[in-house]
Coordinates of C-alpha atoms and ligand atoms in Angstrom, one line a residue:
X180 CA -48.0 24.3 47.2
X181 CA -51.0 26.1 46.9
X182 CA -52.4 26.8 43.6
X183 CA -54.5 29.6 42.7
X184 CA -55.5 31.2 39.6
X185 CA -54.2 34.7 40.8
X186 CA -52.1 35.7 43.8
X187 CA -52.3 39.3 44.5
X188 CA -49.6 41.1 46.5
X189 CA -50.4 43.8 48.9
X190 CA -53.8 44.6 50.9
X191 CA -53.8 48.6 50.3
X192 CA -56.7 50.3 48.0
X193 CA -54.8 48.7 45.3
X194 CA -55.2 45.0 45.9
X195 CA -58.7 45.5 47.4
X196 CA -59.7 47.1 44.1
X197 CA -58.3 44.3 42.2
X198 CA -60.2 41.9 44.2
X199 CA -63.5 43.7 43.9
X200 CA -63.1 43.7 40.1
X201 CA -62.5 40.2 40.2
X202 CA -65.3 39.1 42.3
X203 CA -67.7 41.5 40.0
X204 CA -66.5 39.2 37.1
X205 CA -67.3 36.1 39.0
X206 CA -63.6 35.2 39.6
X207 CA -63.2 33.8 42.8
X208 CA -60.1 31.7 42.6
X209 CA -57.7 34.3 44.1
X210 CA -56.0 35.4 47.3
X211 CA -54.6 38.7 48.5
X212 CA -51.5 38.0 50.3
X213 CA -50.8 41.1 53.1
X214 CA -47.8 40.8 55.1
X215 CA -49.4 43.0 58.4
X216 CA -52.1 41.7 60.5
X217 CA -54.6 43.8 58.9
X218 CA -55.6 45.7 55.4
X219 CA -54.9 49.2 54.7
X220 CA -51.4 49.6 52.9
X221 CA -50.0 53.3 53.3
X222 CA -53.4 54.0 55.3
X223 CA -52.7 51.3 58.0
X224 CA -49.0 52.2 58.2
X225 CA -49.3 56.1 58.3
X226 CA -50.9 57.2 61.5
X227 CA -48.6 60.3 62.3
X228 CA -50.7 63.3 63.3
X229 CA -52.4 65.3 61.0
X230 CA -52.7 62.3 58.5
X231 CA -55.3 63.1 56.3
X232 CA -55.9 62.9 52.6
X233 CA -55.3 65.8 50.3
X234 CA -57.3 64.7 47.6
X235 CA -61.2 65.4 48.4
X236 CA -62.5 62.4 49.9
X237 CA -65.6 62.1 47.5
X238 CA -63.0 61.5 44.7
X239 CA -60.7 59.5 46.9
X240 CA -63.0 56.9 47.2
X241 CA -63.9 53.8 44.8
X242 CA -66.6 54.8 41.9
X243 CA -68.7 52.2 42.8
X244 CA -68.5 52.6 46.9
X245 CA -69.3 56.0 47.4
X246 CA -69.4 57.3 51.1
X247 CA -72.2 59.8 52.0
X248 CA -70.5 60.2 55.2
X249 CA -67.1 61.5 54.8
X250 CA -66.6 63.9 57.5
X251 CA -64.7 66.4 56.0
X252 CA -63.8 67.6 52.4
X253 CA -60.4 66.1 53.2
X254 CA -60.8 63.3 55.7
X255 CA -58.4 62.3 58.2
X256 CA -56.3 58.8 58.0
X257 CA -58.7 56.9 60.4
X258 CA -61.8 57.4 58.6
X259 CA -59.9 56.4 55.1
X260 CA -59.0 53.3 56.8
X261 CA -62.2 52.4 58.4
X262 CA -64.0 53.1 54.6
X263 CA -61.0 50.7 53.3
X264 CA -61.9 47.8 55.8
X265 CA -65.7 48.6 55.1
X266 CA -65.6 48.3 51.4
X267 CA -63.7 44.9 52.0
X268 CA -66.2 43.6 54.2
X269 CA -69.2 44.9 51.9
X270 CA -67.6 43.4 48.7
X271 CA -66.9 40.0 49.9
X272 CA -63.1 40.3 49.7
X273 CA -61.9 39.3 53.4
X274 CA -62.5 35.5 52.4
X275 CA -59.8 35.8 50.1
X276 CA -57.2 37.8 52.2
X277 CA -54.3 36.0 53.8
X278 CA -52.8 38.4 56.6
X279 CA -49.2 38.0 58.1
X280 CA -48.2 36.6 54.6
X281 CA -45.0 38.5 53.1
X282 CA -43.9 37.4 49.9
X283 CA -40.0 36.5 49.6
X284 CA -39.7 35.8 46.1
X285 CA -42.2 35.6 43.1
X286 CA -40.3 33.8 40.0
X287 CA -42.0 33.2 36.5
X288 CA -41.5 29.7 34.9
X289 CA -41.5 29.4 30.9
X290 CA -41.9 25.8 31.5
X291 CA -44.7 25.7 33.6
X292 CA -46.2 29.3 32.4
X293 CA -46.7 30.0 35.9
X294 CA -45.7 32.1 38.7
X295 CA -44.0 30.7 41.7
X296 CA -44.6 32.9 44.8
X297 CA -43.0 31.8 47.9
X298 CA -43.7 33.3 50.9
X299 CA -42.9 33.1 54.6
X300 CA -45.5 30.7 55.2
X301 CA -46.2 28.5 52.0
X302 CA -45.3 28.5 48.2
X303 CA -48.4 29.5 45.8
X304 CA -48.6 28.3 42.2
X305 CA -50.5 31.0 40.0
X306 CA -51.0 32.3 36.5
X307 CA -51.3 35.6 37.4
X308 CA -49.2 37.9 39.5
X309 CA -50.6 41.3 40.8
X310 CA -48.2 43.2 42.4
X311 CA -50.1 45.7 44.8
X312 CA -47.3 46.6 47.0
X313 CA -47.4 50.8 46.8
X314 CA -45.5 52.8 45.3
X315 CA -44.7 54.8 48.2
X316 CA -43.7 52.1 50.9
X317 CA -40.5 51.8 52.2
X318 CA -39.9 54.7 54.3
X319 CA -36.6 56.8 53.6
X320 CA -34.4 57.7 56.5
X321 CA -31.3 59.5 55.2
X322 CA -27.9 57.9 56.1
X323 CA -26.3 61.1 58.4
X324 CA -23.4 60.5 59.9
X325 CA -23.6 59.8 63.4
X326 CA -27.3 58.9 63.6
X327 CA -26.6 55.6 65.3
X328 CA -25.2 57.3 68.3
X329 CA -28.1 59.8 68.6
X330 CA -29.2 59.8 72.4
X331 CA -32.6 60.7 72.1
X332 CA -35.5 59.1 69.9
X333 CA -36.0 59.3 66.2
X334 CA -38.7 57.7 63.7
X335 CA -40.1 58.3 60.2
X336 CA -43.5 59.6 60.1
X337 CA -44.8 56.4 58.2
X338 CA -43.5 54.6 61.4
X339 CA -44.9 56.8 64.1
X340 CA -43.9 55.9 67.7
X341 CA -47.3 56.5 69.5
X342 CA -45.3 55.0 72.8
X343 CA -43.1 58.5 72.7
X344 CA -45.2 61.5 74.2
X345 CA -44.1 64.6 72.4
X346 CA -45.4 66.9 74.9
X347 CA -42.8 69.2 76.4
X348 CA -39.9 68.1 74.5
X349 CA -37.4 69.5 71.9
X350 CA -38.2 68.1 68.3
X351 CA -36.6 68.4 64.9
X352 CA -38.5 67.7 61.9
X353 CA -36.8 66.9 58.9
X354 CA -38.4 67.6 55.5
X355 CA -41.0 69.7 54.5
X356 CA -43.1 67.4 52.1
X357 CA -46.9 66.5 52.3
X358 CA -46.3 64.3 55.7
X359 CA -44.5 67.0 57.2
X360 CA -46.4 70.3 56.6
X361 CA -49.7 68.0 57.9
X362 CA -47.9 66.7 60.9
X363 CA -46.2 70.5 61.8
X364 CA -49.2 72.2 63.0
X365 CA -50.5 69.4 65.1
X366 CA -47.6 68.8 67.2
X367 CA -46.2 72.5 67.1
X368 CA -48.9 73.4 70.2
X369 CA -47.8 70.5 72.3
X370 CA -43.8 70.4 71.9
X371 CA -41.7 72.5 73.9
X372 CA -39.8 73.7 70.8
X373 CA -39.9 73.0 67.0
X374 CA -37.2 73.0 64.7
X375 CA -38.0 72.2 61.0
X376 CA -35.1 71.1 59.2
X377 CA -35.9 72.8 55.5
X378 CA -33.9 72.0 52.7
X379 CA -36.3 73.0 50.1
X380 CA -39.4 75.2 50.8
X381 CA -42.5 73.9 49.5
X382 CA -45.2 75.7 47.8
X383 CA -48.2 75.7 50.2
X384 CA -51.7 76.8 48.7
X385 CA -54.9 77.4 50.8
X386 CA -56.6 74.1 51.5
X387 CA -60.7 74.3 50.7
X388 CA -61.3 72.1 53.5
X389 CA -64.5 72.2 56.0
X390 CA -66.8 69.9 58.1
X391 CA -69.5 68.7 55.5
X392 CA -72.9 69.6 57.0
X393 CA -75.5 66.9 58.2
X394 CA -77.8 68.3 55.5
X395 CA -75.2 67.6 52.6
X396 CA -74.4 64.3 54.1
X397 CA -78.5 63.6 53.8
X398 CA -78.4 64.8 50.2
X399 CA -75.6 62.4 49.2
X400 CA -77.3 59.5 50.7
X401 CA -80.6 59.9 49.6
X402 CA -79.9 61.6 46.3
X403 CA -77.0 59.4 44.9
X404 CA -76.8 61.3 41.7
X405 CA -76.0 64.5 43.8
X406 CA -72.7 62.8 44.8
X407 CA -71.7 61.3 41.6
X408 CA -72.4 65.1 40.4
X409 CA -70.0 66.3 43.1
X410 CA -67.5 63.9 42.6
X411 CA -67.6 64.5 38.7
X412 CA -66.8 68.5 39.4
X413 CA -63.9 67.8 41.6
X414 CA -62.7 65.3 38.9
X415 CA -62.7 67.6 36.2
X416 CA -61.8 70.6 37.8
X417 CA -58.5 68.7 39.0
X418 CA -57.8 67.6 35.4
X419 CA -57.7 71.5 34.4
X420 CA -54.8 71.4 37.1
X421 CA -53.1 68.6 35.4
X422 CA -53.4 70.5 32.0
X423 CA -52.0 73.6 33.7
X424 CA -48.9 71.6 35.0
X425 CA -47.9 70.6 31.5
X426 CA -46.7 74.1 30.9
X427 CA -44.4 75.8 33.4
X428 CA -45.6 79.4 32.3
X429 CA -49.3 78.6 33.1
X430 CA -48.1 77.2 36.6
X431 CA -45.8 80.7 37.1
X432 CA -49.2 82.6 36.5
X433 CA -50.7 80.5 39.4
X434 CA -48.0 81.4 41.9
X435 CA -49.8 84.3 43.6
X436 CA -52.1 81.7 45.2
X437 CA -48.8 80.5 47.3
X438 CA -47.3 83.7 47.7
X439 CA -50.6 85.4 48.8
X440 CA -51.2 82.8 51.3
X441 CA -47.8 83.0 52.7
X442 CA -47.8 86.9 52.9
X443 CA -51.3 86.6 54.8
X444 CA -50.0 84.1 57.2
X445 CA -46.5 85.2 57.7
X446 CA -45.9 88.6 58.5
X447 CA -42.2 88.6 59.5
X448 CA -40.1 89.4 56.2
X449 CA -37.2 87.1 57.6
X450 CA -39.3 84.2 58.1
X451 CA -41.4 84.8 54.8
X452 CA -38.3 84.9 52.5
X453 CA -37.1 81.6 54.3
X454 CA -40.4 80.0 53.3
X455 CA -40.4 81.2 49.7
X456 CA -39.7 78.3 47.1
X457 CA -37.6 79.1 44.4
X458 CA -38.8 76.8 41.9
X459 CA -42.2 76.6 39.9
X460 CA -45.5 75.7 41.4
X461 CA -46.2 72.4 40.7
X462 CA -42.6 70.8 40.1
X463 CA -42.9 69.0 43.5
X464 CA -46.4 68.2 44.7
X465 CA -48.0 71.4 45.8
X466 CA -49.3 71.2 49.2
X467 CA -52.5 72.2 50.7
X468 CA -52.7 73.7 54.5
X469 CA -54.4 76.5 56.4
X470 CA -52.3 75.9 59.4
X471 CA -48.8 75.1 58.5
X472 CA -47.7 78.8 58.3
X473 CA -49.4 79.8 61.3
X474 CA -47.9 77.2 63.0
X475 CA -44.5 78.4 62.3
X476 CA -44.9 82.1 63.3
X477 CA -45.6 80.8 66.9
X478 CA -42.7 81.7 69.3
X479 CA -41.7 77.8 69.8
X480 CA -41.2 77.2 66.4
X481 CA -38.0 77.6 64.4
X482 CA -37.3 77.1 60.7
X483 CA -33.8 76.0 60.0
X484 CA -33.4 76.8 56.0
X485 CA -30.7 74.3 55.7
X486 CA -30.3 70.4 55.2
X487 CA -28.7 68.6 58.0
X488 CA -24.9 67.8 58.0
X489 CA -24.7 65.3 60.8
X490 CA -26.2 64.2 64.0
X491 CA -24.5 64.1 67.6
X492 CA -25.5 62.4 70.4
X493 CA -27.4 65.2 71.7
X494 CA -28.8 66.7 68.4
X495 CA -28.3 67.8 64.7
X496 CA -25.9 69.8 63.1
X497 CA -27.2 72.0 60.1
X498 CA -25.4 72.3 56.9
X499 CA -24.0 75.8 58.1
X500 CA -22.1 73.9 61.1
X501 CA -24.8 75.1 63.4
X502 CA -25.7 72.7 66.6
X503 CA -29.2 72.1 67.5
X504 CA -29.8 70.5 70.6
X505 CA -33.1 68.1 70.2
X506 CA -34.4 65.0 72.2
X507 CA -36.3 63.8 69.4
X508 CA -36.1 63.7 65.3
X509 CA -39.2 63.0 63.4
X510 CA -38.0 62.1 59.6
X511 CA -40.7 63.1 56.9
X512 CA -38.0 62.1 54.5
X513 CA -40.4 60.2 51.8
X514 CA -40.1 56.8 50.4
X515 CA -37.8 54.8 48.3
X516 CA -39.6 55.0 45.2
X517 CA -37.0 54.0 42.6
X518 CA -36.2 50.6 43.5
X519 CA -39.3 49.5 45.8
X520 CA -38.9 46.4 47.9
X521 CA -41.5 44.2 45.6
X522 CA -39.0 45.1 42.7
X523 CA -36.3 43.2 44.4
X524 CA -38.2 40.2 44.7
X525 CA -40.1 39.6 41.4
X526 CA -37.9 37.5 38.9
X527 CA -38.9 37.6 35.5
X528 CA -38.3 35.2 32.4
X529 CA -34.9 35.9 32.0
X530 CA -33.8 35.4 35.9
X531 CA -33.6 39.0 36.6
X532 CA -35.6 40.8 39.1
X533 CA -37.6 44.0 38.1
X534 CA -35.1 45.8 39.7
X535 CA -32.1 44.6 38.1
X536 CA -33.9 45.1 34.8
X537 CA -35.1 48.7 35.7
X538 CA -31.5 49.8 37.2
X539 CA -33.1 52.6 39.2
X540 CA -35.6 53.7 36.1
X541 CA -38.6 52.0 36.7
X542 CA -40.6 51.6 33.5
X543 CA -43.7 49.7 32.0
X544 CA -46.4 50.1 29.7
X545 CA -49.5 52.1 31.1
X546 CA -47.7 51.6 34.8
X547 CA -49.2 48.1 34.4
X548 CA -47.2 45.5 32.5
X549 CA -43.5 45.0 31.7
X550 CA -41.9 43.3 29.0
X551 CA -39.9 40.0 30.0
X552 CA -42.3 39.4 33.2
X553 CA -45.5 37.8 31.5
X554 CA -48.8 37.9 33.4
X555 CA -47.3 40.4 35.5
X556 CA -49.6 43.1 36.2
X557 CA -48.5 45.9 38.3
X558 CA -50.7 48.7 40.5
X559 CA -50.0 52.0 40.4
X560 CA -46.7 51.3 38.4
X561 CA -44.3 53.6 36.7
X562 CA -45.6 56.9 35.1
X563 CA -49.2 56.7 36.0
X564 CA -49.0 58.8 39.0
X565 CA -49.9 62.4 39.2
X566 CA -49.7 65.4 41.8
X567 CA -53.4 66.1 41.0
X568 CA -56.0 63.2 41.2
X569 CA -57.0 60.2 43.4
X570 CA -54.9 57.0 43.1
X571 CA -58.0 55.1 43.5
X572 CA -59.3 56.0 40.0
X573 CA -56.0 54.8 38.4
X574 CA -56.6 51.5 40.6
X575 CA -60.0 51.0 39.1
X576 CA -58.8 51.4 35.5
X577 CA -55.5 49.0 36.1
X578 CA -58.1 46.5 37.7
X579 CA -60.4 46.5 34.6
X580 CA -57.4 46.4 32.3
X581 CA -56.6 43.4 34.3
X582 CA -59.8 42.1 34.0
X583 CA -60.0 42.8 30.2
X584 CA -56.6 40.5 29.7
X585 CA -58.2 37.8 31.7
X586 CA -61.5 37.5 29.8
X587 CA -59.2 37.4 26.5
X588 CA -57.0 35.0 27.8
X589 CA -60.0 32.6 28.9
X590 CA -61.5 33.4 25.8
X591 CA -58.8 32.3 23.5
X592 CA -57.0 29.7 25.8
X593 CA -54.2 32.0 26.3
X594 CA -51.3 30.7 29.0
X595 CA -49.3 33.9 29.2
X596 CA -48.8 37.3 27.9
X597 CA -45.8 39.0 27.5
X598 CA -45.8 43.1 26.8
X599 CA -43.6 43.4 23.5
X600 CA -40.5 45.2 24.2
X601 CA -41.1 47.4 21.1
X602 CA -44.6 48.5 22.5
X603 CA -43.1 49.5 26.0
X604 CA -40.3 51.3 24.4
X605 CA -42.4 53.4 22.6
X606 CA -44.8 54.3 25.2
X607 CA -41.8 55.2 27.4
X608 CA -40.4 57.4 24.4
X609 CA -43.5 59.4 24.2
X610 CA -43.9 59.8 27.9
X611 CA -40.3 61.0 28.1
X612 CA -41.2 63.3 25.3
X613 CA -44.2 64.4 26.6
X614 CA -42.6 65.3 30.0
X615 CA -39.5 67.3 28.7
X616 CA -40.8 70.7 29.2
X617 CA -43.8 70.0 32.0
X618 CA -43.1 71.6 35.3
X619 CA -42.0 68.4 36.9
X620 CA -39.2 68.0 34.8
X621 CA -38.5 71.7 33.8
X622 CA -39.8 73.5 36.6
X623 CA -36.1 74.0 38.4
X624 CA -36.3 71.4 41.5
X625 CA -35.4 67.8 42.4
X626 CA -38.2 65.9 43.5
X627 CA -39.1 62.0 44.3
X628 CA -40.8 62.0 40.7
X629 CA -37.3 61.9 39.4
X630 CA -35.4 58.7 40.0
X631 CA -31.9 58.1 40.9
X632 CA -30.9 58.1 37.3
X633 CA -32.6 61.6 37.0
X634 CA -35.4 60.5 34.6
X635 CA -39.2 61.1 35.7
X636 CA -40.4 57.7 36.2
X637 CA -43.5 58.6 38.4
X638 CA -45.6 60.8 36.4
X639 CA -48.1 60.6 33.5
X640 CA -47.8 63.4 31.3
X641 CA -51.1 63.5 30.2
X642 CA -54.8 63.6 31.7
X643 CA -56.4 60.6 33.6
X644 CA -59.0 60.9 31.1
X645 CA -56.7 60.1 28.5
X646 CA -55.1 57.3 30.9
X647 CA -58.7 55.7 31.5
X648 CA -59.4 55.5 27.9
X649 CA -56.1 53.5 27.2
X650 CA -56.6 51.1 30.3
X651 CA -60.3 50.3 29.3
X652 CA -59.1 47.2 26.9
X653 CA -56.0 45.2 26.8
X654 CA -54.9 44.9 23.6
X655 CA -53.8 41.6 22.5
X656 CA -51.4 43.0 19.7
X657 CA -49.4 44.8 22.2
X658 CA -48.1 41.3 23.7
X659 CA -46.4 37.9 22.9
X660 CA -49.1 35.3 23.2
X661 CA -48.3 31.8 24.3
X662 CA -51.4 29.5 23.8
X663 CA -52.2 27.1 26.4
X664 CA -51.4 23.9 24.7
X665 CA -47.8 24.2 25.8
X666 CA -45.4 27.0 24.5
X667 CA -46.6 27.3 21.0
X668 CA -46.8 30.5 20.0
X669 CA -50.7 31.2 19.1
X670 CA -50.9 31.0 15.2
X671 CA -52.6 34.6 14.8
X672 CA -49.3 35.8 16.4
X673 CA -47.2 38.2 14.0
X674 CA -43.5 37.3 14.0
X675 CA -41.9 38.2 17.6
X676 CA -39.4 40.6 18.4
X677 CA -36.3 40.0 21.0
X678 CA -37.7 40.6 24.7
X679 CA -36.1 42.8 27.0
X680 CA -33.2 41.1 28.5
X681 CA -33.7 37.9 26.5
Ligands
NAP76 P1 -41.9 63.8 50.1 O1 -42.6 64.4 49.5 O2 -40.5 63.2 49.2 O3 -40.5 64.7 50.9 C1 -39.3 64.5 51.9 C2 -38.9 65.7 52.2 O4 -37.8 65.5 53.0 C3 -38.5 67.0 51.4 O5 -39.1 68.1 51.9 C4 -37.0 66.7 51.1 O6 -36.6 67.7 51.0 C5 -36.8 66.2 53.0 N1 -35.5 65.4 52.6 C6 -35.1 64.3 52.4 N2 -33.9 64.0 52.5 C7 -33.1 64.8 53.4 C8 -32.0 64.9 53.5 N3 -31.1 64.0 53.8 N4 -32.0 66.1 54.4 C9 -32.7 67.1 54.4 N5 -34.3 66.9 53.9 C10 -34.7 65.9 53.4 O7 -42.2 63.0 51.3 P2 -43.2 62.9 52.0 O8 -43.8 64.3 52.4 O9 -43.6 61.6 52.9 O10 -44.5 62.9 50.8 C11 -44.4 61.6 49.8 C12 -45.5 61.6 49.0 O11 -46.6 60.7 49.8 C13 -46.3 62.8 48.7 O12 -45.7 63.5 47.7 C14 -47.6 62.3 48.3 O13 -47.7 61.8 47.2 C15 -47.6 61.2 49.3 N6 -48.3 61.9 50.7 C16 -49.8 62.0 50.3 C17 -50.4 62.5 51.4 C18 -51.9 62.7 51.1 O14 -52.1 63.6 51.7 N7 -52.7 62.4 50.2 C19 -49.8 63.1 52.6 C20 -48.6 62.6 53.0 C21 -47.9 61.8 51.7 P3 -36.2 68.3 49.5 O15 -37.7 68.9 49.0 O16 -35.0 69.2 49.6 O17 -35.7 66.9 48.6

């Protein structure tokens, strides 16, 4: 058994952000457990052609680790992965990383006031557990009848098969989300035929992308204030998008950006009709691309505006019964969001997993703490997501919330903090009420923001400015506090209420 004050699960941007925050505060007694052989999380996993961030790179980076050398406004995946590894080195996190270590179970013990984290290698005992395993982690391939008998090759965008050369092949791409629309223009010129299976047409807007000139890079390198001002401008402009998304009517007024973009690129009325979305802009994450529509106008590209009914040994059958012969299927069909793997192995004080407590509708307080799971801190947990800004800002804010909790625990000799059930309930009532009339809930689409029960458990309905303010300090009054001197409740503690599931 290895003792650590803090165990962090996941070596992506979340785990890294927490590690850096701890080191900044002089806390070194922690380990980051990463199941793969390299850090990187989503940026290590996703290596499909065209993979890039659709948030501008100068915002999609840690505020304390600016990178003046981003090559483009929206930098490609290899550059983001290289940035992540460089930051991990520079901030001294690597010596706290344990690779090839997969968490099998993390169980809270009320008696010990500790987490027991069993991995494929050893078991850790920790005061604090941080779950930074990523909300978009487990690739989702639909259970299509006949898939197991497909005679060709199939894989998911997040598990790209680099051994399988697409040159000259008949390739089906299933799905039209962020991943597919980045992929399609990259592979269309090399494949023989591209068949895009589109169940729902997406909103695609012009992408304000370009290579960043050397002069601009030099300015950012030698005048850091200029880079900060640029970052701040992007951040605040994107916050306005968030405000608009609260009102479907406002988003409808912006739809001309998408319809104009489509009309300029696609002259064929039949194809244009197929590619025209039937829901309000913003209901699903809107996509940015200047090359997606032009790729679909090429003679070897075919849009099948239907879902897939079944797979045969030689191809796919679309919903109308037509058979389409292909030798490769690429699934850009998204991720398991409602029931991520981490929720199946974290066991709280009443012996149930997060997944069992959630029942398909994840909920937390500020996306970070969950009643019944003392000293557990989720990174990018439920209802802190957004379709407009950088996840890294949220990670920084959550890491400082955790650090604020740790400082108070140390100062007041606190063994554990368990979120009060009523605080969680009130917060989630407010979130759901605020989401009700927003474009994500009322925009006429079914997106991955809505969980298996139809509840929006992904989006934070207010601005990130508001979220960051609320995450600045952990309020002890939101928690049931257990003093370090064995299980007795702190005397300053108000009367407790029943815990979730207790
Ligand atoms: P996604 O947005 O969930 O899109 C999945 C696509 O697959 C949708 O078009 C969906 O159709 C389709 N689909 C799912 N099941 C299907 C089935 N059985 N038959 C036919 N079509 C099916 O997944 P994603 O593109 O991987 O993106 C997920 C998230 O990852 C994004 O929203 C974003 O947050 C993140 N991401 C970000 C970037 C970036 O640049 N920052 C890049 C890639 C991904 P329906 O629309 O009809 O459901």
